[in-house]
mmCIF file with all atom_site columns, C-alpha atoms (C1' of nucleotides) in Angstrom:
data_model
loop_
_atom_site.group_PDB
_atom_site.id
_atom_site.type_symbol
_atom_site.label_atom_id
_atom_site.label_alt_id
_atom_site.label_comp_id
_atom_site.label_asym_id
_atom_site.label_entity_id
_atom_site.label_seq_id
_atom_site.pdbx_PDB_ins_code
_atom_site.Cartn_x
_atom_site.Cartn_y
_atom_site.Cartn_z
_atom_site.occupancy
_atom_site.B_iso_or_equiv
_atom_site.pdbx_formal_charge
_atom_site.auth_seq_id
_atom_site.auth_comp_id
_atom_site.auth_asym_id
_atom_site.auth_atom_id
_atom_site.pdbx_PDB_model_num
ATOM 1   C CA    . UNK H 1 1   ? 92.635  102.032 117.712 1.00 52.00 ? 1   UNK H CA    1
ATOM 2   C CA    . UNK H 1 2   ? 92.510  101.075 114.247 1.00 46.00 ? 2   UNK H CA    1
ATOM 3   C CA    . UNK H 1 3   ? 89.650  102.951 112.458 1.00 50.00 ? 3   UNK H CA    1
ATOM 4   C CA    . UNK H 1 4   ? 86.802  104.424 114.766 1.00 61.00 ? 4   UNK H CA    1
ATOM 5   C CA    . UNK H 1 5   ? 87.163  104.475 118.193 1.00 81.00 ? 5   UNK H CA    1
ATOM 6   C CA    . UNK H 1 6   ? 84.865  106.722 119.834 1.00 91.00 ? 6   UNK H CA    1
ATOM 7   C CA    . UNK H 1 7   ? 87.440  107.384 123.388 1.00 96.00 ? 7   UNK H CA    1
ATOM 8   C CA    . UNK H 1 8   ? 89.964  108.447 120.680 1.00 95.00 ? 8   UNK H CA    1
ATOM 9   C CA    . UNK H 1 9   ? 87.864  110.690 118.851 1.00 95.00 ? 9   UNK H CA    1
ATOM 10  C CA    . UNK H 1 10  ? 87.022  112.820 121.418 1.00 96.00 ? 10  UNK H CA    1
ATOM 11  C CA    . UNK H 1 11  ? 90.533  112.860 122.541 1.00 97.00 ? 11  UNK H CA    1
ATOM 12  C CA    . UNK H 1 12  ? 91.467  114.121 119.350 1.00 96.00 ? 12  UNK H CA    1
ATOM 13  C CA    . UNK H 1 13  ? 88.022  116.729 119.429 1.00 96.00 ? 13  UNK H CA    1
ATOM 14  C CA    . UNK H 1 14  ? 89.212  118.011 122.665 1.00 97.00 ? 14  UNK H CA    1
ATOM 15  C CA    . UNK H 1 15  ? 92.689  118.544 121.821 1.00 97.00 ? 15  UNK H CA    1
ATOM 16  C CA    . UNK H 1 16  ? 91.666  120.380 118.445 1.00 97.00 ? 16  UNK H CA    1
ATOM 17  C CA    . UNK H 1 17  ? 90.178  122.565 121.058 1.00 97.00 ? 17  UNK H CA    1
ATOM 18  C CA    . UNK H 1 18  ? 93.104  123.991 123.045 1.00 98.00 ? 18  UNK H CA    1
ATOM 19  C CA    . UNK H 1 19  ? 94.158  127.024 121.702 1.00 98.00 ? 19  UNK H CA    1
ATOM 20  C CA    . UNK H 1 20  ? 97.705  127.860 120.654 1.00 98.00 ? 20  UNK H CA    1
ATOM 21  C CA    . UNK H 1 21  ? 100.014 129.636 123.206 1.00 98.00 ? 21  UNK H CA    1
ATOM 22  C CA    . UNK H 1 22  ? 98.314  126.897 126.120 1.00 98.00 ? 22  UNK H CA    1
ATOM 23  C CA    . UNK H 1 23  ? 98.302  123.724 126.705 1.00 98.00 ? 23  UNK H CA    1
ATOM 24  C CA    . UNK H 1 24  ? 96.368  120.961 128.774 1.00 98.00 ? 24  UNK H CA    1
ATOM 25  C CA    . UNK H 1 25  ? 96.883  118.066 131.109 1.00 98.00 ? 25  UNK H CA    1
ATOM 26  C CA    . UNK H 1 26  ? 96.390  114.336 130.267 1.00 98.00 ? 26  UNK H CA    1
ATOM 27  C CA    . UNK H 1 27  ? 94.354  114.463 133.082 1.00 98.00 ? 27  UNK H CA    1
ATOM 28  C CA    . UNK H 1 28  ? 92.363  117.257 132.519 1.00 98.00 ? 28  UNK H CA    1
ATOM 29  C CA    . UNK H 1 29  ? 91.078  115.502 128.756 1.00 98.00 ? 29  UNK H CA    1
ATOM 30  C CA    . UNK H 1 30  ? 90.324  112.779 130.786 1.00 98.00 ? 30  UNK H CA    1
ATOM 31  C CA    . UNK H 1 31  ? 88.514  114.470 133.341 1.00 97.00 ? 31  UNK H CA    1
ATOM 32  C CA    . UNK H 1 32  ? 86.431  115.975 130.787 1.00 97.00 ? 32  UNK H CA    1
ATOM 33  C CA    . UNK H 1 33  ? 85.700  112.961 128.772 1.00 96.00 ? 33  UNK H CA    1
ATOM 34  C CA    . UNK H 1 34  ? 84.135  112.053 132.444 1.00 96.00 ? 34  UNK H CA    1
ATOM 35  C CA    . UNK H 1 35  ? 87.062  109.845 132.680 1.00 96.00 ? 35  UNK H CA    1
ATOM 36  C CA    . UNK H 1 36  ? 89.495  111.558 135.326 1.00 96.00 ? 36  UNK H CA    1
ATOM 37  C CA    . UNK H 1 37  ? 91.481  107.696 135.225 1.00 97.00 ? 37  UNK H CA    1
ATOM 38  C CA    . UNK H 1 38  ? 91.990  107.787 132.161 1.00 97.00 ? 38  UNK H CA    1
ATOM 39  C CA    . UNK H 1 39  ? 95.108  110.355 131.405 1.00 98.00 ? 39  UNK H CA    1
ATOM 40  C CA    . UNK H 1 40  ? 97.039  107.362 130.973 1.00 98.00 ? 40  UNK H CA    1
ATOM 41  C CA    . UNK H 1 41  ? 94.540  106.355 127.734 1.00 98.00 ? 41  UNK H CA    1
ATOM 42  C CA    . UNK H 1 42  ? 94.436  109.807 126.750 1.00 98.00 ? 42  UNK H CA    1
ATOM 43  C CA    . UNK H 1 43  ? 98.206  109.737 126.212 1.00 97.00 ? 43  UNK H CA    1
ATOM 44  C CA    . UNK H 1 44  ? 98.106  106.700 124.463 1.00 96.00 ? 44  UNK H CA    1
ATOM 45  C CA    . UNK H 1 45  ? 95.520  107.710 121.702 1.00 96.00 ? 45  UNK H CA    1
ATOM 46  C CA    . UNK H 1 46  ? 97.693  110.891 120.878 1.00 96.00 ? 46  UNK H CA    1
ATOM 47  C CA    . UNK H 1 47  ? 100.712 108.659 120.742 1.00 94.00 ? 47  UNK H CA    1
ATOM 48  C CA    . UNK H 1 48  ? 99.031  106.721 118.192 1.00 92.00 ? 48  UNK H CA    1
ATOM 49  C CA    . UNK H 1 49  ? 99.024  109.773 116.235 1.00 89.00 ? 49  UNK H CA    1
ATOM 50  C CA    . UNK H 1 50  ? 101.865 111.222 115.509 1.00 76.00 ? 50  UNK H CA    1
ATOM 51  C CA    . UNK H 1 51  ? 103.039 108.899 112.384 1.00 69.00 ? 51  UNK H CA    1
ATOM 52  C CA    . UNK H 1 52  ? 100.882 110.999 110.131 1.00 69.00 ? 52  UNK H CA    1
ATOM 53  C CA    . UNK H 1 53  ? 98.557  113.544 112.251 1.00 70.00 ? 53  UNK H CA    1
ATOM 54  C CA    . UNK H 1 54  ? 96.324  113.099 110.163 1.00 72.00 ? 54  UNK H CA    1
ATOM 55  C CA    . UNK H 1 55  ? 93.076  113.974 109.702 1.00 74.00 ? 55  UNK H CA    1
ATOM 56  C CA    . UNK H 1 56  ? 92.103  117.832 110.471 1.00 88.00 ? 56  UNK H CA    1
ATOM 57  C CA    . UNK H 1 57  ? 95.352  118.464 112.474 1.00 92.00 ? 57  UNK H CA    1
ATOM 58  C CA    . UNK H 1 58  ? 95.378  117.958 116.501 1.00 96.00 ? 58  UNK H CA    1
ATOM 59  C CA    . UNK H 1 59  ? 97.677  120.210 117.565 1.00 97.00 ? 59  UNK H CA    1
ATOM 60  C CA    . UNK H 1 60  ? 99.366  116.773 120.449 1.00 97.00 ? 60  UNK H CA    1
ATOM 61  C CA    . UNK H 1 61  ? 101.810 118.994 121.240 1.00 97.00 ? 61  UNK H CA    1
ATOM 62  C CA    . UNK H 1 62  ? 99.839  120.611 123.836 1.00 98.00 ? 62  UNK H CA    1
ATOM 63  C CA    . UNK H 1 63  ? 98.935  118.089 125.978 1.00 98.00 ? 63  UNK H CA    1
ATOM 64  C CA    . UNK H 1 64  ? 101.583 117.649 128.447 1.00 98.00 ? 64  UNK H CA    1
ATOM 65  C CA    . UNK H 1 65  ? 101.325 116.344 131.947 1.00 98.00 ? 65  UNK H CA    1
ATOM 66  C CA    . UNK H 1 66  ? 99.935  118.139 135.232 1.00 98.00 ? 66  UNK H CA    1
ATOM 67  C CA    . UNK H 1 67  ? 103.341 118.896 136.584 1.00 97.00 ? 67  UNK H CA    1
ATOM 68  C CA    . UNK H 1 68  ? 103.827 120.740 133.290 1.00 97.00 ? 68  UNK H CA    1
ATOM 69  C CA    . UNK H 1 69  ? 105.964 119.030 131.970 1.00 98.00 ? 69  UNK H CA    1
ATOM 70  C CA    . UNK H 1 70  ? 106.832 117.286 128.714 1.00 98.00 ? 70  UNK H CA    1
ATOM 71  C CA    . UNK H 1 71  ? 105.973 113.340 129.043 1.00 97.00 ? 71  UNK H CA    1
ATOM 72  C CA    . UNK H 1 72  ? 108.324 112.369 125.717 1.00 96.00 ? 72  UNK H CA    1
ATOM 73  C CA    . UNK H 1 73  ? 111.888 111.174 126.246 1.00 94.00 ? 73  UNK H CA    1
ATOM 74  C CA    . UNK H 1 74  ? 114.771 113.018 125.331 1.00 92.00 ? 74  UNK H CA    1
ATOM 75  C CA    . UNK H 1 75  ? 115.145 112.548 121.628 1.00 89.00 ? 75  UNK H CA    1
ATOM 76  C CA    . UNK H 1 76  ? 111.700 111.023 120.905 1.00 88.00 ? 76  UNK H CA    1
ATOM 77  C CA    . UNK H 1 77  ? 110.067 113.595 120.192 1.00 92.00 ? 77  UNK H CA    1
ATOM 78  C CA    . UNK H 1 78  ? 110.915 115.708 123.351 1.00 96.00 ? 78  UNK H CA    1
ATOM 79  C CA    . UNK H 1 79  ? 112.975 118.327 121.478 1.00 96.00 ? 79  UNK H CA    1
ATOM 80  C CA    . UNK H 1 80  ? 110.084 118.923 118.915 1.00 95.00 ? 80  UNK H CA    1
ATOM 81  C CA    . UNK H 1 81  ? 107.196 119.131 121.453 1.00 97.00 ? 81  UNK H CA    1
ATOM 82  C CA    . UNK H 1 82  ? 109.378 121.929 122.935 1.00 97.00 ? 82  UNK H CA    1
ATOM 83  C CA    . UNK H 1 83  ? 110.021 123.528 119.656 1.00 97.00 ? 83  UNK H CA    1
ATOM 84  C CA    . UNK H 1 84  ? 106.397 123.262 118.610 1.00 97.00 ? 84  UNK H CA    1
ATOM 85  C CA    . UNK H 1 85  ? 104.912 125.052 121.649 1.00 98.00 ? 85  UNK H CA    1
ATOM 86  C CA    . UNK H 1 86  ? 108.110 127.577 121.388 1.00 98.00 ? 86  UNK H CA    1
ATOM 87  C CA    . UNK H 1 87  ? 106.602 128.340 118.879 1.00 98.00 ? 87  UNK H CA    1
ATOM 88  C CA    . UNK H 1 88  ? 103.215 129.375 119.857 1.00 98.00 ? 88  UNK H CA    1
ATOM 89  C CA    . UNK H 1 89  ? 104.711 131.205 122.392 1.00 98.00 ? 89  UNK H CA    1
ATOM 90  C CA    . UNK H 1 90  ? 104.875 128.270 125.209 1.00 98.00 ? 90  UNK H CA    1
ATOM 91  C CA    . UNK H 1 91  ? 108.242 128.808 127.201 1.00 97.00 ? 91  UNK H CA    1
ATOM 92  C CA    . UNK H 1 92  ? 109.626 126.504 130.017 1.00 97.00 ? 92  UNK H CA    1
ATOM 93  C CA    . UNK H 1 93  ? 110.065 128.028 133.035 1.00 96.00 ? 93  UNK H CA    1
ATOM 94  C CA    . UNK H 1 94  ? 114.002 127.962 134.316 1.00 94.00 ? 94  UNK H CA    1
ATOM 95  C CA    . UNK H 1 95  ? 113.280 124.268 135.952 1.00 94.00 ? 95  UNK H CA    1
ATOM 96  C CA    . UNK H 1 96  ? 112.521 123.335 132.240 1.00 95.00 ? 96  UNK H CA    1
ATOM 97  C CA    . UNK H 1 97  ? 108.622 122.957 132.868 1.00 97.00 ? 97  UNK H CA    1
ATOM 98  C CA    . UNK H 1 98  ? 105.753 124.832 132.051 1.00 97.00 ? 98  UNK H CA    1
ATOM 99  C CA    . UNK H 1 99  ? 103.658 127.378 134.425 1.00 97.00 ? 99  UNK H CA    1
ATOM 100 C CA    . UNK H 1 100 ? 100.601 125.957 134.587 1.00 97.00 ? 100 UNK H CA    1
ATOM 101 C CA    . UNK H 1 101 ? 99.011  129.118 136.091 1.00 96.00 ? 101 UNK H CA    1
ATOM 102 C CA    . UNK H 1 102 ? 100.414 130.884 133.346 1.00 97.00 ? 102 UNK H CA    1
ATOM 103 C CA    . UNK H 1 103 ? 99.696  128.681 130.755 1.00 98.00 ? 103 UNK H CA    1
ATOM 104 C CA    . UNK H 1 104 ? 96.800  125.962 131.563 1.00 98.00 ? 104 UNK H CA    1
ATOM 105 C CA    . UNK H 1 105 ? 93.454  126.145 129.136 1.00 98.00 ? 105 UNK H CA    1
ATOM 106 C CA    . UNK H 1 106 ? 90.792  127.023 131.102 1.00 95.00 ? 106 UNK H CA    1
ATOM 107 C CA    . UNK H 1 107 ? 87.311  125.834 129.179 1.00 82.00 ? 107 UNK H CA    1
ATOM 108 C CA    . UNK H 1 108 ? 84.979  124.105 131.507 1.00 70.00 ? 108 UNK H CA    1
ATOM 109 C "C1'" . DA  I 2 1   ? 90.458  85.135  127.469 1.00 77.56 ? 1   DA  I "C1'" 1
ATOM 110 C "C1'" . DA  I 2 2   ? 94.779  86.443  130.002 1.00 77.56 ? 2   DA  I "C1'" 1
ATOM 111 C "C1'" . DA  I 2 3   ? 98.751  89.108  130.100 1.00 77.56 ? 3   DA  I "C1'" 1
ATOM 112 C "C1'" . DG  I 2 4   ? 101.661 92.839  128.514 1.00 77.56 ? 4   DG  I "C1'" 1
ATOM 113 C "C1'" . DT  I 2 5   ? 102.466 97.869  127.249 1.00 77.56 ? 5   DT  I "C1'" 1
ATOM 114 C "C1'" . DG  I 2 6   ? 102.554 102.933 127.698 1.00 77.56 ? 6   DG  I "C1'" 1
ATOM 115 C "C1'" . DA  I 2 7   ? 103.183 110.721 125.807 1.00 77.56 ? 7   DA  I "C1'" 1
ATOM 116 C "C1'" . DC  I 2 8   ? 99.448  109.335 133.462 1.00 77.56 ? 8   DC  I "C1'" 1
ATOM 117 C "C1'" . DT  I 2 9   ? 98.499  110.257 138.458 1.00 77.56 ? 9   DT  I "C1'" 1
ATOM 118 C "C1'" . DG  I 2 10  ? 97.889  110.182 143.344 1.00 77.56 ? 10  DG  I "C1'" 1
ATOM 119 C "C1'" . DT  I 2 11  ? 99.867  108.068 147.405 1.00 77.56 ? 11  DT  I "C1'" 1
ATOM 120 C "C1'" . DT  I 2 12  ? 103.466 106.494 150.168 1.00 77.56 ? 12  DT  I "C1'" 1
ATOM 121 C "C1'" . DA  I 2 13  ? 108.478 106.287 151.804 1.00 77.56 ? 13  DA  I "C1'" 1
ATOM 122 C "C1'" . DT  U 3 1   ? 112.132 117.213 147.345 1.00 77.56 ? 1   DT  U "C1'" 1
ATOM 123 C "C1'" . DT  U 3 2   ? 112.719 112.981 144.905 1.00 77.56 ? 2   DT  U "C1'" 1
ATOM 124 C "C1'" . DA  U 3 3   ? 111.670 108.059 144.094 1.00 77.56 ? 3   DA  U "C1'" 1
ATOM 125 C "C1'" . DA  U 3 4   ? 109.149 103.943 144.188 1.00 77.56 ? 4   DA  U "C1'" 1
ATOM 126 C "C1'" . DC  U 3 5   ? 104.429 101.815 144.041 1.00 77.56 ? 5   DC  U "C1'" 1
ATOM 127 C "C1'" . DA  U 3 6   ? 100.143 100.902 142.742 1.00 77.56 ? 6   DA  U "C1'" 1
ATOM 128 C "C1'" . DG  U 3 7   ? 95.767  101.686 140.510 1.00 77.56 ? 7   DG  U "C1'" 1
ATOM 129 C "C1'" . DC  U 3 8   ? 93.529  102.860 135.909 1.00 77.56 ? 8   DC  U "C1'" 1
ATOM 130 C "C1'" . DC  U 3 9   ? 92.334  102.812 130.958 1.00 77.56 ? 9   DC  U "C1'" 1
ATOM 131 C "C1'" . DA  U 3 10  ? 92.425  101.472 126.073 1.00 77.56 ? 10  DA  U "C1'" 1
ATOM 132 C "C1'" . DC  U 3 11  ? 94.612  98.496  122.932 1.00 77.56 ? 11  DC  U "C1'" 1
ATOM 133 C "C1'" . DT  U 3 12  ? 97.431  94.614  121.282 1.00 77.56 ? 12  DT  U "C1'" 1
ATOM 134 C "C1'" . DT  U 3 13  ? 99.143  90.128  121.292 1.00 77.56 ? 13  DT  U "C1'" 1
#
DNA sequence: AAAGTGACTGTTA
DNA sequence: TTAACAGCCACTT
């Protein structure tokens, strides 16, 4: 990334735009950046920012994948993905992953 | 310029 | 239902 990238930005643009208490899919950034191959890219810029997070804050930690479920492994960063979307009211179902019906931001 | 890496996904076994 | 594979994209050596 480095200083401007414009895929990145609107990563970060989108994400700014999910609301707290849902979340989104890698995917479904992707798909609307017009990009629906992208996910994997679209989990790579928000990796890229959690260091600092920078910036007007993206709230990353609701962007998870489309099986709802949390794409961090256990102890990197797992644990406070889960905490941070506890917090907004985001609980795992029983099975430890996320009702998408239930939770999924609908925009488009 | 070619090859490697990773917070993804859809397909195939 | 789970697991392995294979494309895909942006970014970094």
């Amino acid at each position: 990334m480095g200083d401007n990238s414009d895929f990145f930005h609107r990563v970060y643009d989108l994400a700014r735009r999910i609301p707290p208490g849902k979340v989104a899919t890698y995917g479904q950034i992707a798909a609307m950046l017009n990009a629906p191959q992208a996910a994997r890219a679209v989990g790579y810029a928000l990796h890229a920012l959690k260091p600092g997070n920078i910036d007007p804050p993206v709230p990353w930690q609701r962007v998870i994948n489309h099986r709802g479920g949390i794409s961090l492994p256990a102890g990197g960063g797992f644990e406070l993905q889960r905490a941070l979307l506890e917090d907004e009211g985001v609980i795992p179902s029983e099975d430890g992953n996320y009702d998408l019906s239930k939770y999924l931001w609908k925009d488009d």
